Short mmCIF file of N, CA and C in Angstrom, two decimals:
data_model
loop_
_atom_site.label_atom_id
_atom_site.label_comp_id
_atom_site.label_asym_id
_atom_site.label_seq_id
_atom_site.Cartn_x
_atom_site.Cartn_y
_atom_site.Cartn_z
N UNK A 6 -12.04 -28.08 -26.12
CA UNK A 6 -12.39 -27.45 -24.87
C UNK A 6 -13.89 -27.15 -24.90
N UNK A 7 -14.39 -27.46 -23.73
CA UNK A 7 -16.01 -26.75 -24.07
C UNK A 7 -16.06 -25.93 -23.33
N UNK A 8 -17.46 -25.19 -23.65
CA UNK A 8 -17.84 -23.64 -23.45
C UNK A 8 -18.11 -23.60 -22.03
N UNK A 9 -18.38 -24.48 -21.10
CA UNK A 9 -17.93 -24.51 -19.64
C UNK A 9 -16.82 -24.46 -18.88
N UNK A 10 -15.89 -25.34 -19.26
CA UNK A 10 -14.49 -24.97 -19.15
C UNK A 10 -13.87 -23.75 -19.77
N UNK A 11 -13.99 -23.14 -21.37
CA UNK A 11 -13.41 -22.30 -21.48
C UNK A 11 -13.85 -20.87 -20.74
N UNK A 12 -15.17 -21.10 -20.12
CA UNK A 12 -15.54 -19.81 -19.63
C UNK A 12 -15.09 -20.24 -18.33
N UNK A 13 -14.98 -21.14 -17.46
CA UNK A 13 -13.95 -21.22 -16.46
C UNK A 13 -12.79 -20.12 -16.19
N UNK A 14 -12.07 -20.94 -17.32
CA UNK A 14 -10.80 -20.40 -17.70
C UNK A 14 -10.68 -18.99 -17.64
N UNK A 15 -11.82 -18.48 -18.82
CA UNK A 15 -12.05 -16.87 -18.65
C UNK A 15 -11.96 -15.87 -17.37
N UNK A 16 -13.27 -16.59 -16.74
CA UNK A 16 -13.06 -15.61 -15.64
C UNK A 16 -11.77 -16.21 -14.64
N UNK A 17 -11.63 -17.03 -14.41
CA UNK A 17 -10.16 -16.67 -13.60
C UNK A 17 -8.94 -15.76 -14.53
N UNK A 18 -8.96 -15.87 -15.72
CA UNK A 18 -7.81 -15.33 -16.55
C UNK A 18 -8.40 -14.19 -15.73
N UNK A 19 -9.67 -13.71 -16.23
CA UNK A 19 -10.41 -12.06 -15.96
C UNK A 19 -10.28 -11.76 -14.48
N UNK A 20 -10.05 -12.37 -13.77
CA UNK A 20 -9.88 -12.15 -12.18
C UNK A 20 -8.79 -11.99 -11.73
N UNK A 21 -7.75 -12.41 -12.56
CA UNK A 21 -6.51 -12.18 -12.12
C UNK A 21 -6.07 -10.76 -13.17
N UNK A 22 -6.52 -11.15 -14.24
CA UNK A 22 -5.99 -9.62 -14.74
C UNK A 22 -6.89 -8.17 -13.93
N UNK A 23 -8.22 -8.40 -13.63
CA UNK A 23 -8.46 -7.39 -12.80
C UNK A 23 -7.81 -7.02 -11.37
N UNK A 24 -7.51 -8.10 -10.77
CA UNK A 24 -6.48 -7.93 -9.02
C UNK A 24 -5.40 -7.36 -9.77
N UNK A 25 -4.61 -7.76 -10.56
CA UNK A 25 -3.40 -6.45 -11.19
C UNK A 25 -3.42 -5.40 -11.44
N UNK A 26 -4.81 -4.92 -12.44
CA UNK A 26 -5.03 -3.54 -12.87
C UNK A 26 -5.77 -2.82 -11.58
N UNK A 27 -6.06 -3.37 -10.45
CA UNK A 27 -6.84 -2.94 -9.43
C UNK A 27 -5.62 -2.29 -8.60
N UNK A 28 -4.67 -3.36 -8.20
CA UNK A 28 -3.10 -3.15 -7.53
C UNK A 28 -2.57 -1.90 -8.12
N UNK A 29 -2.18 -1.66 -9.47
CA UNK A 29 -1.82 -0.99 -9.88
C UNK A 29 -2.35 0.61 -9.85
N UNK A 30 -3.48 0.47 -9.63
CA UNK A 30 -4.29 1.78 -9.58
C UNK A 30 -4.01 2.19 -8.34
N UNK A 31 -4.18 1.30 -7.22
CA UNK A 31 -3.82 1.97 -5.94
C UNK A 31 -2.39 2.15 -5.58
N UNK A 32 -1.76 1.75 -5.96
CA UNK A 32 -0.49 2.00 -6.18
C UNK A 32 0.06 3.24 -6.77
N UNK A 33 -0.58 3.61 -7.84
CA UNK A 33 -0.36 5.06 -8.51
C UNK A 33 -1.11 5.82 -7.66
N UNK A 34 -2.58 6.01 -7.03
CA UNK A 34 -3.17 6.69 -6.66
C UNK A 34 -2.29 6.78 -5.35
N UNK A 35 -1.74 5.94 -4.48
CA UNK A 35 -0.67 6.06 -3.38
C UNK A 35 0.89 6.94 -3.87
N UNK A 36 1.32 6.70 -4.90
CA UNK A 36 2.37 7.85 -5.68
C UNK A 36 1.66 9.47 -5.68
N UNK A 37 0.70 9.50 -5.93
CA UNK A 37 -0.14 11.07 -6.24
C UNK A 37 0.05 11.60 -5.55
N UNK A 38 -0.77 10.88 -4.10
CA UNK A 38 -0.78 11.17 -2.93
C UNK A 38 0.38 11.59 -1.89
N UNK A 39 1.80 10.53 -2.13
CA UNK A 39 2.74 11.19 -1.83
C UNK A 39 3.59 12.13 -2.12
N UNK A 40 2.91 12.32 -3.40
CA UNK A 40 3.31 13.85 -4.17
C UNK A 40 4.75 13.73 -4.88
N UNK A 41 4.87 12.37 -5.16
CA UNK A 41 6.03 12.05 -5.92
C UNK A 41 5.69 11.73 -7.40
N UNK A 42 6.41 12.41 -8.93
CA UNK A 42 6.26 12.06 -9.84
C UNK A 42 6.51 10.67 -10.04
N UNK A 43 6.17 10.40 -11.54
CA UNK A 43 6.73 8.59 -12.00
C UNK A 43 8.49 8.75 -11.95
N UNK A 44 9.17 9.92 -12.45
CA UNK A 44 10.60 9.81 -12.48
C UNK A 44 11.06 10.12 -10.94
N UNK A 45 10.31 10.72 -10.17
CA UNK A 45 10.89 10.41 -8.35
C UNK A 45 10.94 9.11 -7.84
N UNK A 46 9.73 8.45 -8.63
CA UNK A 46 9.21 7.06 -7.78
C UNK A 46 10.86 6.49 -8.48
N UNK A 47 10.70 6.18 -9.83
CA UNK A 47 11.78 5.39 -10.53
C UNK A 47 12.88 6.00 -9.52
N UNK A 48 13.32 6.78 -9.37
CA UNK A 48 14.67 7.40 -8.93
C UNK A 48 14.78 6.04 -7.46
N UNK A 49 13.63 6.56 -6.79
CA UNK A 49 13.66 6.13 -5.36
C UNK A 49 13.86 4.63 -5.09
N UNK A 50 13.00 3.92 -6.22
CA UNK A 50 13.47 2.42 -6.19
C UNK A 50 14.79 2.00 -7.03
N UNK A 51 15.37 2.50 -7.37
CA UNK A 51 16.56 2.49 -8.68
C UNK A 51 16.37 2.01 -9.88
N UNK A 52 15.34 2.32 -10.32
CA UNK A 52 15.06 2.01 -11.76
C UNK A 52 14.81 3.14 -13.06
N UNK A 53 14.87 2.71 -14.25
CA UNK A 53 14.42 3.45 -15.32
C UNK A 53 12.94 4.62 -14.96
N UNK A 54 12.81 5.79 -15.39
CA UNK A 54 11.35 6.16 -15.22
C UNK A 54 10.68 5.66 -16.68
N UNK A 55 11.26 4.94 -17.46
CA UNK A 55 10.11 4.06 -18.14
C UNK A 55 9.66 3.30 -17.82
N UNK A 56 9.89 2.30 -17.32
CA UNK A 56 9.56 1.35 -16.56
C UNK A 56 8.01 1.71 -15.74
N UNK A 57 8.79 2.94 -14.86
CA UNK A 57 7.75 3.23 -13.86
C UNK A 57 6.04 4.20 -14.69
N UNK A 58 6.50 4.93 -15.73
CA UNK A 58 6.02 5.22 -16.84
C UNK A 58 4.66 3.95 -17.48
N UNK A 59 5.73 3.09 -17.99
CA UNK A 59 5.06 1.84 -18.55
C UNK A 59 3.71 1.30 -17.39
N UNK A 60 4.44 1.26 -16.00
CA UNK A 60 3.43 0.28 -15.52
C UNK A 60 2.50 1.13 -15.23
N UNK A 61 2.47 2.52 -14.85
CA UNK A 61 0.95 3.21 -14.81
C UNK A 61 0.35 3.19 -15.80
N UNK A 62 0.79 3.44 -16.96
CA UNK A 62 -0.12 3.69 -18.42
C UNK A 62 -0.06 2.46 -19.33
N UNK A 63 0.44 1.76 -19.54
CA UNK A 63 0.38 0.55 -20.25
C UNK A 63 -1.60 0.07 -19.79
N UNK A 64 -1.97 -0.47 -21.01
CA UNK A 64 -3.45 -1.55 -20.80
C UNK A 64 -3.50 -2.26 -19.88
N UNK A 65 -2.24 -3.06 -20.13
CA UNK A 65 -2.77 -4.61 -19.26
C UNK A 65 -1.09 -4.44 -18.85
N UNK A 66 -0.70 -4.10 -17.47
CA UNK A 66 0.43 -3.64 -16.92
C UNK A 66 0.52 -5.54 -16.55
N UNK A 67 1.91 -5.59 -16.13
CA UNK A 67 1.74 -7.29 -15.88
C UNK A 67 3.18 -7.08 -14.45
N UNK A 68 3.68 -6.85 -13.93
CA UNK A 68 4.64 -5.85 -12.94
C UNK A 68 4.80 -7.71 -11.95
N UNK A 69 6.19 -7.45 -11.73
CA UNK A 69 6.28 -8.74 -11.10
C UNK A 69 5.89 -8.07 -10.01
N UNK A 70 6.16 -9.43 -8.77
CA UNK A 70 5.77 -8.76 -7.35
C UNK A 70 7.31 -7.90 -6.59
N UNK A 71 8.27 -8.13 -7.02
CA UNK A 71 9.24 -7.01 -6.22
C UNK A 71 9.19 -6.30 -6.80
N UNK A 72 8.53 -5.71 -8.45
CA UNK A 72 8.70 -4.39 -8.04
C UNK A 72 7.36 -3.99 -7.76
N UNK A 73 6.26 -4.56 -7.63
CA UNK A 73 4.77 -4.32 -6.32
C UNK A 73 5.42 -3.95 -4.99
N UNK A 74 6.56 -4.51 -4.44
CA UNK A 74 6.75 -4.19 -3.35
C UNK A 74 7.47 -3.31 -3.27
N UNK A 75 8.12 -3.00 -4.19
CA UNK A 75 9.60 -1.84 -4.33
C UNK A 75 8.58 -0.46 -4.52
N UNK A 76 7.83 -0.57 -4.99
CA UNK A 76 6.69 0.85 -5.57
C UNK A 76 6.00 1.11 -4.26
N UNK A 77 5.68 -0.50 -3.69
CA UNK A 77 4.59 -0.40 -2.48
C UNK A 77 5.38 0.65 -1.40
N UNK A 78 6.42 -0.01 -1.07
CA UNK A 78 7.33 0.67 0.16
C UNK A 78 7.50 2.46 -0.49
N UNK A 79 7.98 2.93 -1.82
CA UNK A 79 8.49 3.52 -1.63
C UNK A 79 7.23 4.75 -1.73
N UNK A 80 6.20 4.44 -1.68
CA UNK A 80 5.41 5.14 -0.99
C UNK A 80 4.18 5.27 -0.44
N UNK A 81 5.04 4.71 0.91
CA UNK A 81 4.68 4.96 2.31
C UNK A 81 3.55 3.36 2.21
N UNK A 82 3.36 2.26 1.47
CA UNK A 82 2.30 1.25 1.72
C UNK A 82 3.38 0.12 1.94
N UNK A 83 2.27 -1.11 2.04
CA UNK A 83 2.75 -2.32 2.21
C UNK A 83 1.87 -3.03 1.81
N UNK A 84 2.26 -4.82 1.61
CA UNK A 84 0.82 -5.17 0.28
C UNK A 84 1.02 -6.31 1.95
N UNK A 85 -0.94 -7.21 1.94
CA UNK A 85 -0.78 -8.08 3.32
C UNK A 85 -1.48 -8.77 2.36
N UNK A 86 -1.31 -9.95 2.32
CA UNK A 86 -2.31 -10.73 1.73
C UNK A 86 -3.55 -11.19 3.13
N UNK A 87 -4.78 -11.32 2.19
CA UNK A 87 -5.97 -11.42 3.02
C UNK A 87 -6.75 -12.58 2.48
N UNK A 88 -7.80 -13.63 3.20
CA UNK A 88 -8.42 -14.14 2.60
C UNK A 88 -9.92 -13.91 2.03
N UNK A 89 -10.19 -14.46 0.86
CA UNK A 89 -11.26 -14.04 -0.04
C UNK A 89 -12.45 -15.29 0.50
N UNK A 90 -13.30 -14.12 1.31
CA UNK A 90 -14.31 -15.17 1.42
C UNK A 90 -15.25 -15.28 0.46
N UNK A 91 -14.84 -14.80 -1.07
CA UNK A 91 -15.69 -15.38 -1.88
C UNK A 91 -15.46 -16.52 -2.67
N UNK A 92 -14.44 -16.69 -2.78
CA UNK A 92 -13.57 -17.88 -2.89
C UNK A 92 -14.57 -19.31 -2.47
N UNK A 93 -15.23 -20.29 -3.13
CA UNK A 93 -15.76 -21.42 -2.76
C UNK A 93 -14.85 -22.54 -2.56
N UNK A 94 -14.53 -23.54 -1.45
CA UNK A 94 -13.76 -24.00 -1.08
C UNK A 94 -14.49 -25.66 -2.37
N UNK A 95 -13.41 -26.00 -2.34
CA UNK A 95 -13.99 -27.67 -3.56
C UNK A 95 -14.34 -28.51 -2.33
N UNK A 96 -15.55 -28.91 -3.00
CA UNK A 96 -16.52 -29.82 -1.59
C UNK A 96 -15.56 -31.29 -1.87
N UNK A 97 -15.42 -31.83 -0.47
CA UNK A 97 -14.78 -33.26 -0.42
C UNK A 97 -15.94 -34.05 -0.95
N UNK A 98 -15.43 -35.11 -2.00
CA UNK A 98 -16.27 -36.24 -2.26
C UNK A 98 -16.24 -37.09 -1.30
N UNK A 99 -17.39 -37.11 -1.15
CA UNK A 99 -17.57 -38.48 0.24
C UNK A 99 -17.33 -40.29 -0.32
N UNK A 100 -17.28 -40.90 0.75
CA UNK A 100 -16.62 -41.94 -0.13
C UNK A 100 -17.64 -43.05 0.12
N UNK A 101 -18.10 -43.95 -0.72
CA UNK A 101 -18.95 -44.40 -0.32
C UNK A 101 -18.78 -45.58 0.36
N UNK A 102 -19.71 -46.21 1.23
CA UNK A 102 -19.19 -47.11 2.08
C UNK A 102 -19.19 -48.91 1.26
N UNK A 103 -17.52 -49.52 2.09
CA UNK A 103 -17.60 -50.42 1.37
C UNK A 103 -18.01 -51.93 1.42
#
């Protein structure tokens, strides 16, 4: 692998693990706010409060997306996906004439 590609690689690995730990923060900071503990939240979606435990405090939380949405709903949010206009679109190769 070379050091162009693997730093490729990097920052998307690093971009996607930051949109998770980013999700996750507003997600807890949306729990605070509704003034519900981690064992209310767990109660409310029907799960363990470890679980709900784990994904606030864990390093690198990894949370599928239903329960993003099961946490999202149960207080009071909703997740919309949006587009990233920083996102560079891959330029079409032009073709040359024959």
């Amino acid at each position: 692998m070379t050091s162009a590609s693997f730093a490729k690689s990097y920052a998307a690995a690093r971009a996607e693990i930051d949109a998770i730990d980013e999700m996750v923060r507003a997600l807890d900071a949306a729990r605070e706010k509704a003034g519900l503990t981690k064992a209310q939240l767990a109660a409310a979606i029907d799960t363990r409060p470890e679980v709900i435990r784990r994904l606030f405090t864990t390093k690198s939380p990894n949370p599928t997306l239903s329960t993003i949405l099961r946490v999202a709903a149960a207080v009071g949010c909703r997740i919309e996906l949006a587009h990233d206009t920083r996102v560079r679109k891959p330029r079409r190769r032009s073709r040359a004439a024959a």
